[in-house]
Structures are given as C-alpha cells and as structure tokens.
Amino acid sequence: MFADTGVWTRQSADVRLLETQGAFLNGKYSLVSRIDVPEPRRPADGRHAITLSRLSDNEFRWDTAVDFAIGSIRPADIASVLSRLVGSAEGKAERELRADLTASAPRTSGALGQLFSLDSVRPTHLADGSTAVTVVVGLHSDRLRRRFPAFGDYVRRYVDPLRYRVVVTDRTGTPYFEAAAVDQQVTIRLRAHHGGLMPLSGPLEPMPDTLTLLVDFKARIKHLGVGFHGLRMELAHVRHDESENSWAVTARHEPEWDFPLATARLIRAPLRRPFAGEGSLFRIGVRGDGSGPTVIVRQIRLFVQESAILRFLNSLSGAAFSEFEDRVDQEENAWLREVFAGMRADVTSALGH
C-alpha cells in the first residue's frame, strides 16, 4: 500500500496520508476521499485521517484519527447515561430488571433477540449498600440464520468459536470488572454503588482513573486456532474539564502467543514491535465545549514490522474478511438497521413524541 500512489490523498518521501469525508446525503451515507476535509458540523459528519509512515525498510507506523459529529449532547451527559446504566441493577431483583428492560426497550430487545439472549441477570444486594451483578448473555447464530442466513452462517463460523477473558484491575491487581466468553455465552461481572464501579469484592473503593486491562483471546480461522494470553495494557480515563471524556488503552507488553505448530519455524521477534518504545494506542472519547457540535473522537497508533509471521497472520485475517462478502455485508447492515430503528423508536416512545 505504501507504494500504491492511487491510495493516498497526500504523500511525501516517507509519509502517506488518506483523508476521507463522511456525510449523510440524500438518504444515504457518503464517504469521499479528498484533500482538506473540513471539521464535522452536522450530525453524522465525519472526518477520517489515516497516516502511514515508513520508519525503516520493513518498519511502519499507522496513525488513524477520526472525528464523528453526534449533535449537541455534552460529554457530561453521556457520562451520566453510562453511570445510570451501571447503577440500573441497584436495589432491584432479577424480575424487576427484566420487566424494566421489556418496558423501556421492547423494539430494541426484539431486534437484538435475533442473535442474543439474556440468559440471566443476578443482582446481589450487599450489606455495604453496593450491588454485585452477574449477567449471562447467550449467542445464537441459529436464530440469526432464520432471517439472515449468510450473516448467521458467518457468525457461526467466526464468532461462535471465540473464547476470551477481559479483566479490569487497579495497579495492585484488585479487579473492578470482568467479562468472559466461552461456549457461545458471555458472562459479565461488576459491582455498583451509586452508579459507580467498585471492586468485585472487599471494601468500597471508587475506580481510579488509571487501570490495568488484562486480555486472553482465542479464535479459530480456517480450522486453525490462533490467539494470545497474558496481554497487559494500561487503561486511562482522561478528562478535560467538562469538554472531553475519553478512555485510552496503551499496549507496551507483548503477550504470550498461541499459534499452530506449523508456525514453529517462523521467527516471532517482529511481533514484539507493536509493543516496543511508546507502544501501540487506542483512544475513544467524546469532545464538545458548546462552541460547536459534540464529536466522538477515535485515535489509533500501531507499529508493524514486515515479516513471515506477520504475513501468516494477515493471511488468516484476510480469509475472514474476504468471506465477509456482499451478501454477508448486506444482511449485517439489514440487521443493524433493525437494531437502530428499534432504538430510535424506543427512545421516541420514552420521550413521548
């Protein structure tokens, strides 16, 4: 891609830039690559900038920056919504929670129910006033295939086999949140107090802004099991007054890789490159000071070193993406349309207009 002059909107000796403007026009969403994309002004306006920098003959750095306008809602309002979501189980029994969900979001629940099921939601009210919550969500590609056969089959092959575990801890190792997926079930554990996350056990301690994110992941592609375990990243909550609220994940520690025996002869040293130096970064947040539209901001920084092992991984991921063909893509879009249409109808109903 670095050598393909037709891809980029700007280029120099060692840097390539692709600028893209997104906008909702005439009932459709349009993405156009052009020079000097303006700042987003209307809801759904987007500005994308992808930069590829060559550091050496076989080392490169990817940088992605995206601004997406979402209207006039402020970062503090979004934080309040998330706080209410975390605290929604406080003081309630499972039957009440299920009744609230059915009453407040019937259309959204119906659309999501084509793929997911809420198998259980167990709130446990503790003596210190906090509530421990365990949620189990089932994944049902067989249901999805009834209306969306191609998309459902894709989920069966690539999503059903996924196994992962995500734990958020403070710097001492005390866990505040846990999610794990196995056998087409996702189990989520948290503990809430007045809308804030508390340690899963022990004394009440508000969640700090600097945390550790631990991840294990295993996938199956083309009958090969690939993944990693022991990935440790820094998770930081960044606030700038009331104008910005974001989360940044920085990866500086290489995990233990789980690859097929066929890759034993491949040199794996290049896989350390994304974690070297300043490390790789993913940041997502909301920015808005009232002078213009509020935007969702997304930033990615990734270092790569070309090698045989990287080309092997790219071939596997490429196989999964290539099978996301037109029909699968179209059916996924149709399903997502139903989900978001349901959300809009539920919100409109709740607001009374």
Short mmCIF file of C-alpha atoms in Angstrom, two decimals:
data_model
loop_
_atom_site.label_atom_id
_atom_site.label_comp_id
_atom_site.label_asym_id
_atom_site.label_seq_id
_atom_site.Cartn_x
_atom_site.Cartn_y
_atom_site.Cartn_z
CA MET A 1 0.00 0.00 0.00
CA PHE A 2 2.86 2.38 0.73
CA ALA A 3 3.99 2.20 -2.89
CA ASP A 4 0.47 2.49 -4.36
CA THR A 5 0.18 6.16 -5.29
CA GLY A 6 -3.53 5.79 -6.11
CA VAL A 7 -4.49 5.12 -2.49
CA TRP A 8 -3.37 8.37 -0.87
CA THR A 9 -4.57 11.98 -0.97
CA ARG A 10 -1.14 13.32 0.07
CA GLN A 11 2.34 11.79 0.09
CA SER A 12 5.99 12.62 0.72
CA ALA A 13 9.17 10.56 0.78
CA ASP A 14 8.33 8.58 3.93
CA VAL A 15 4.72 9.55 4.76
CA ARG A 16 1.39 8.75 3.15
CA LEU A 17 -1.96 10.34 4.10
CA LEU A 18 -5.53 9.35 3.25
CA GLU A 19 -8.21 11.94 4.11
CA THR A 20 -11.88 10.98 3.90
CA GLN A 21 -15.08 12.93 4.47
CA GLY A 22 -18.29 11.25 5.65
CA ALA A 23 -21.77 12.80 5.40
CA PHE A 24 -25.42 11.81 5.28
CA LEU A 25 -26.72 12.98 1.90
CA ASN A 26 -29.97 12.24 0.06
CA GLY A 27 -30.92 9.39 2.37
CA LYS A 28 -27.54 7.64 2.11
CA TYR A 29 -24.19 7.84 3.88
CA SER A 30 -21.39 9.00 1.61
CA LEU A 31 -17.64 8.55 2.09
CA VAL A 32 -15.40 10.57 -0.25
CA SER A 33 -11.60 10.83 -0.13
CA ARG A 34 -10.39 14.39 -0.72
CA ILE A 35 -7.81 16.94 0.42
CA ASP A 36 -8.53 19.28 3.36
CA VAL A 37 -11.62 17.64 4.84
CA PRO A 38 -13.44 20.24 6.99
CA GLU A 39 -14.35 19.78 10.65
CA PRO A 40 -17.65 17.94 11.22
CA ARG A 41 -20.57 20.36 11.63
CA ARG A 42 -23.80 18.38 11.28
CA PRO A 43 -24.81 15.14 13.00
CA ALA A 44 -23.21 12.15 11.19
CA ASP A 45 -20.49 14.31 9.58
CA GLY A 46 -17.15 12.52 9.79
CA ARG A 47 -13.51 13.38 9.21
CA HIS A 48 -11.06 10.48 8.81
CA ALA A 49 -7.28 10.78 8.52
CA ILE A 50 -5.10 7.68 8.07
CA THR A 51 -1.33 8.17 8.05
CA LEU A 52 1.25 5.52 7.12
CA SER A 53 4.85 6.42 7.96
CA ARG A 54 7.88 4.40 6.89
CA LEU A 55 10.40 4.13 9.75
CA SER A 56 12.86 1.78 8.00
CA ASP A 57 12.88 -0.68 5.12
CA ASN A 58 10.48 -3.04 6.92
CA GLU A 59 9.06 -0.97 9.82
CA PHE A 60 5.98 1.21 9.58
CA ARG A 61 3.70 3.26 11.81
CA TRP A 62 -0.06 3.54 11.30
CA ASP A 63 -1.94 6.53 12.76
CA THR A 64 -5.70 6.93 12.48
CA ALA A 65 -7.71 9.94 13.71
CA VAL A 66 -11.49 10.12 13.33
CA ASP A 67 -13.98 12.81 14.41
CA PHE A 68 -17.69 11.97 14.13
CA ALA A 69 -20.36 14.56 14.97
CA ILE A 70 -23.25 13.36 17.16
CA GLY A 71 -25.22 16.55 17.82
CA SER A 72 -25.50 18.80 20.87
CA ILE A 73 -25.30 16.27 23.73
CA ARG A 74 -22.40 17.08 26.05
CA PRO A 75 -19.69 14.72 27.38
CA ALA A 76 -21.04 15.11 30.93
CA ASP A 77 -24.49 14.00 29.76
CA ILE A 78 -23.07 10.86 28.15
CA ALA A 79 -21.11 10.10 31.34
CA SER A 80 -24.37 10.45 33.28
CA VAL A 81 -26.11 7.97 30.98
CA LEU A 82 -23.28 5.44 31.46
CA SER A 83 -23.43 5.94 35.23
CA ARG A 84 -27.17 5.25 35.22
CA LEU A 85 -26.60 2.14 33.13
CA VAL A 86 -24.01 0.82 35.62
CA GLY A 87 -26.36 1.53 38.53
CA SER A 88 -29.53 0.25 36.86
CA ALA A 89 -29.47 -3.00 38.88
CA GLU A 90 -29.09 -1.34 42.28
CA GLY A 91 -31.98 -2.07 44.62
CA LYS A 92 -33.77 -4.35 42.14
CA ALA A 93 -34.42 -8.05 41.78
CA GLU A 94 -33.95 -10.03 38.56
CA ARG A 95 -37.67 -9.99 37.78
CA GLU A 96 -37.76 -6.19 38.10
CA LEU A 97 -34.72 -5.79 35.85
CA ARG A 98 -36.21 -7.97 33.14
CA ALA A 99 -39.54 -6.10 33.39
CA ASP A 100 -37.74 -2.74 33.10
CA LEU A 101 -35.89 -3.90 30.00
CA THR A 102 -39.04 -5.17 28.34
CA ALA A 103 -40.96 -1.99 29.17
CA SER A 104 -38.26 0.54 28.24
CA ALA A 105 -36.77 -1.07 25.12
CA PRO A 106 -39.19 -3.60 23.60
CA ARG A 107 -38.27 -2.96 19.96
CA THR A 108 -34.53 -2.91 20.62
CA SER A 109 -34.82 -6.13 22.62
CA GLY A 110 -36.75 -7.76 19.79
CA ALA A 111 -34.11 -6.86 17.19
CA LEU A 112 -31.18 -7.89 19.38
CA GLY A 113 -33.03 -11.08 20.34
CA GLN A 114 -32.46 -12.43 16.84
CA LEU A 115 -28.84 -13.03 17.89
CA PHE A 116 -28.60 -12.57 21.66
CA SER A 117 -30.50 -13.84 24.69
CA LEU A 118 -30.38 -12.53 28.24
CA ASP A 119 -29.93 -15.90 29.93
CA SER A 120 -29.65 -14.50 33.43
CA VAL A 121 -29.10 -11.25 35.33
CA ARG A 122 -28.43 -11.79 39.02
CA PRO A 123 -28.16 -8.75 41.32
CA THR A 124 -26.90 -9.48 44.83
CA HIS A 125 -27.50 -6.68 47.33
CA LEU A 126 -24.64 -6.48 49.83
CA ALA A 127 -24.60 -5.18 53.40
CA ASP A 128 -22.45 -2.15 52.50
CA GLY A 129 -25.15 -0.88 50.12
CA SER A 130 -23.44 -1.99 46.91
CA THR A 131 -24.88 -4.43 44.38
CA ALA A 132 -22.89 -7.27 42.78
CA VAL A 133 -24.24 -8.10 39.33
CA THR A 134 -23.65 -11.14 37.14
CA VAL A 135 -25.07 -11.05 33.62
CA VAL A 136 -25.01 -14.02 31.23
CA VAL A 137 -25.73 -13.34 27.53
CA GLY A 138 -26.19 -16.16 25.03
CA LEU A 139 -25.14 -16.03 21.36
CA HIS A 140 -27.48 -17.74 18.89
CA SER A 141 -26.32 -17.82 15.29
CA ASP A 142 -29.01 -20.44 14.57
CA ARG A 143 -31.72 -17.86 15.31
CA LEU A 144 -29.99 -15.28 13.14
CA ARG A 145 -29.83 -17.68 10.18
CA ARG A 146 -33.64 -17.88 10.04
CA ARG A 147 -33.86 -14.37 8.57
CA PHE A 148 -30.24 -13.63 7.68
CA PRO A 149 -28.75 -16.96 6.52
CA ALA A 150 -25.43 -15.66 5.14
CA PHE A 151 -24.73 -13.38 8.12
CA GLY A 152 -25.83 -16.08 10.56
CA ASP A 153 -23.51 -18.62 8.96
CA TYR A 154 -20.61 -16.17 9.16
CA VAL A 155 -21.29 -15.64 12.87
CA ARG A 156 -21.44 -19.43 13.36
CA ARG A 157 -18.02 -19.91 11.77
CA TYR A 158 -16.11 -16.95 13.17
CA VAL A 159 -17.90 -15.62 16.27
CA ASP A 160 -19.32 -18.74 17.91
CA PRO A 161 -15.86 -20.31 18.50
CA LEU A 162 -14.38 -17.18 20.13
CA ARG A 163 -13.04 -17.56 23.64
CA TYR A 164 -11.82 -14.55 25.58
CA ARG A 165 -11.47 -13.06 29.04
CA VAL A 166 -11.18 -9.36 29.85
CA VAL A 167 -10.41 -8.12 33.37
CA VAL A 168 -10.03 -4.50 34.53
CA THR A 169 -7.95 -4.07 37.69
CA ASP A 170 -6.27 -1.27 39.60
CA ARG A 171 -2.48 -1.16 39.84
CA THR A 172 -2.49 -3.51 42.84
CA GLY A 173 -4.40 -6.19 40.90
CA THR A 174 -7.82 -5.65 42.51
CA PRO A 175 -10.46 -6.45 39.84
CA TYR A 176 -13.27 -3.97 39.09
CA PHE A 177 -14.83 -5.61 36.03
CA GLU A 178 -14.70 -8.98 34.29
CA ALA A 179 -16.14 -10.36 31.03
CA ALA A 180 -15.53 -13.85 29.67
CA ALA A 181 -16.82 -15.71 26.62
CA VAL A 182 -16.91 -19.49 26.21
CA ASP A 183 -19.31 -21.92 24.52
CA GLN A 184 -21.39 -19.10 22.98
CA GLN A 185 -22.03 -17.44 26.33
CA VAL A 186 -20.67 -14.14 27.62
CA THR A 187 -20.57 -13.69 31.41
CA ILE A 188 -20.15 -10.16 32.81
CA ARG A 189 -19.39 -9.41 36.46
CA LEU A 190 -19.43 -5.99 38.12
CA ARG A 191 -20.27 -4.32 41.42
CA ALA A 192 -22.06 -0.97 41.52
CA HIS A 193 -22.60 1.69 44.18
CA HIS A 194 -24.46 4.92 43.38
CA GLY A 195 -23.75 4.42 39.68
CA GLY A 196 -20.02 3.85 40.04
CA LEU A 197 -17.95 0.69 39.63
CA MET A 198 -16.48 -0.76 42.83
CA PRO A 199 -14.04 -3.65 43.39
CA LEU A 200 -15.69 -7.00 42.76
CA SER A 201 -15.04 -7.82 46.42
CA GLY A 202 -13.75 -6.11 49.54
CA PRO A 203 -14.18 -2.52 50.80
CA LEU A 204 -15.86 0.13 48.68
CA GLU A 205 -13.21 2.00 46.69
CA PRO A 206 -14.11 4.22 43.70
CA MET A 207 -12.48 3.05 40.50
CA PRO A 208 -9.25 5.01 39.83
CA ASP A 209 -8.59 6.78 36.55
CA THR A 210 -5.50 4.67 35.78
CA LEU A 211 -6.17 0.95 35.47
CA THR A 212 -4.75 -2.27 34.04
CA LEU A 213 -6.52 -4.17 31.27
CA LEU A 214 -5.78 -7.91 31.07
CA VAL A 215 -6.88 -9.88 27.99
CA ASP A 216 -6.79 -13.52 26.86
CA PHE A 217 -8.13 -14.28 23.37
CA LYS A 218 -8.53 -17.38 21.19
CA ALA A 219 -10.11 -17.61 17.71
CA ARG A 220 -10.47 -20.32 15.08
CA ILE A 221 -9.85 -19.39 11.43
CA LYS A 222 -9.60 -21.93 8.60
CA HIS A 223 -9.59 -24.71 11.22
CA LEU A 224 -6.53 -23.19 12.91
CA GLY A 225 -6.56 -21.98 16.50
CA VAL A 226 -4.76 -18.65 16.99
CA GLY A 227 -4.67 -16.22 19.87
CA PHE A 228 -2.75 -14.92 22.85
CA HIS A 229 -2.87 -14.82 26.62
CA GLY A 230 -1.46 -12.53 29.26
CA LEU A 231 -1.85 -9.30 27.29
CA ARG A 232 -1.43 -6.46 29.81
CA MET A 233 -2.30 -2.88 28.86
CA GLU A 234 -2.71 0.44 30.63
CA LEU A 235 -6.27 1.82 30.64
CA ALA A 236 -6.53 5.53 31.45
CA HIS A 237 -9.66 7.63 31.94
CA VAL A 238 -8.88 11.12 30.59
CA ARG A 239 -10.98 14.17 31.49
CA HIS A 240 -10.55 17.79 30.39
CA ASP A 241 -12.95 19.85 32.49
CA GLU A 242 -16.42 19.10 31.05
CA SER A 243 -15.31 19.39 27.43
CA GLU A 244 -13.81 15.92 26.94
CA ASN A 245 -14.24 12.47 28.42
CA SER A 246 -12.21 9.63 26.92
CA TRP A 247 -10.56 6.27 27.55
CA ALA A 248 -7.06 5.46 26.28
CA VAL A 249 -5.56 1.96 26.07
CA THR A 250 -1.77 1.68 25.67
CA ALA A 251 -0.04 -1.64 24.98
CA ARG A 252 3.66 -1.88 25.91
CA HIS A 253 3.90 -5.52 27.00
CA GLU A 254 3.96 -8.37 24.49
CA PRO A 255 1.59 -11.25 25.34
CA GLU A 256 2.25 -14.97 25.09
CA TRP A 257 1.21 -16.09 21.60
CA ASP A 258 -0.85 -19.20 20.90
CA PHE A 259 -0.14 -20.32 17.33
CA PRO A 260 -0.38 -23.63 15.40
CA LEU A 261 2.66 -25.90 15.39
CA ALA A 262 3.07 -25.12 11.68
CA THR A 263 4.39 -21.66 12.63
CA ALA A 264 7.15 -23.02 14.87
CA ARG A 265 9.85 -22.27 12.27
CA LEU A 266 8.77 -18.66 11.78
CA ILE A 267 10.74 -16.03 13.67
CA ARG A 268 8.38 -14.28 16.07
CA ALA A 269 10.63 -11.39 17.10
CA PRO A 270 8.77 -8.91 14.79
CA LEU A 271 5.64 -9.45 16.90
CA ARG A 272 7.34 -7.52 19.68
CA ARG A 273 7.47 -4.36 17.54
CA PRO A 274 3.90 -3.11 18.28
CA PHE A 275 4.73 -3.10 21.99
CA ALA A 276 8.20 -1.51 21.85
CA GLY A 277 9.00 2.08 22.77
CA GLU A 278 5.90 4.20 23.24
CA GLY A 279 3.74 1.18 22.40
CA SER A 280 0.51 0.96 20.46
CA LEU A 281 -2.51 3.07 21.40
CA PHE A 282 -6.28 3.05 21.07
CA ARG A 283 -8.30 6.01 22.36
CA ILE A 284 -12.01 6.71 22.16
CA GLY A 285 -13.99 9.51 23.75
CA VAL A 286 -16.39 12.40 23.42
CA ARG A 287 -15.36 16.04 22.95
CA GLY A 288 -17.54 19.15 22.98
CA ASP A 289 -17.31 22.57 24.65
CA GLY A 290 -20.57 24.08 23.40
CA SER A 291 -18.97 26.19 20.66
CA GLY A 292 -19.72 23.54 18.01
CA PRO A 293 -21.12 20.04 17.69
CA THR A 294 -20.09 17.31 20.08
CA VAL A 295 -17.94 14.67 18.38
CA ILE A 296 -16.90 11.11 19.07
CA VAL A 297 -13.11 11.03 18.72
CA ARG A 298 -11.14 7.91 17.90
CA GLN A 299 -7.36 7.56 17.66
CA ILE A 300 -5.19 4.54 16.82
CA ARG A 301 -1.40 4.23 16.79
CA LEU A 302 0.14 0.93 15.67
CA PHE A 303 3.70 -0.08 14.84
CA VAL A 304 4.34 -3.03 12.50
CA GLN A 305 7.39 -4.85 11.19
CA GLU A 306 7.00 -6.80 7.95
CA SER A 307 7.92 -10.47 8.38
CA ALA A 308 6.84 -14.02 7.57
CA ILE A 309 4.90 -14.40 10.83
CA LEU A 310 3.04 -11.14 10.20
CA ARG A 311 2.17 -12.22 6.65
CA PHE A 312 0.87 -15.52 8.07
CA LEU A 313 -1.43 -13.64 10.48
CA ASN A 314 -2.52 -11.29 7.69
CA SER A 315 -3.44 -14.28 5.52
CA LEU A 316 -5.72 -15.63 8.27
CA SER A 317 -7.42 -12.31 8.96
CA GLY A 318 -7.66 -11.74 5.21
CA ALA A 319 -9.50 -15.03 4.84
CA ALA A 320 -12.07 -13.96 7.43
CA PHE A 321 -12.54 -10.55 5.80
CA SER A 322 -12.74 -11.95 2.28
CA GLU A 323 -15.61 -14.20 3.35
CA PHE A 324 -17.46 -11.12 4.56
CA GLU A 325 -18.75 -10.86 1.02
CA ASP A 326 -21.54 -8.74 -0.41
CA ARG A 327 -24.40 -10.89 0.84
CA VAL A 328 -22.99 -11.19 4.39
CA ASP A 329 -22.31 -7.45 4.45
CA GLN A 330 -25.79 -6.62 3.19
CA GLU A 331 -27.50 -8.90 5.71
CA GLU A 332 -25.44 -7.49 8.60
CA ASN A 333 -26.43 -3.97 7.53
CA ALA A 334 -30.09 -5.00 7.35
CA TRP A 335 -29.93 -6.45 10.87
CA LEU A 336 -28.14 -3.36 12.24
CA ARG A 337 -30.78 -1.19 10.60
CA GLU A 338 -33.46 -3.05 12.55
CA VAL A 339 -31.46 -2.66 15.79
CA PHE A 340 -31.00 1.09 15.40
CA ALA A 341 -34.55 1.61 14.16
CA GLY A 342 -35.73 -0.18 17.30
CA MET A 343 -33.53 2.02 19.48
CA ARG A 344 -34.87 5.16 17.84
CA ALA A 345 -38.48 4.03 18.26
CA ASP A 346 -37.93 3.13 21.93
CA VAL A 347 -36.28 6.47 22.68
CA THR A 348 -39.02 8.37 20.84
CA SER A 349 -41.65 6.48 22.82
CA ALA A 350 -39.86 7.17 26.11
CA LEU A 351 -39.67 10.88 25.33
CA GLY A 352 -43.36 10.95 24.46
CA HIS A 353 -43.04 12.30 20.91
#
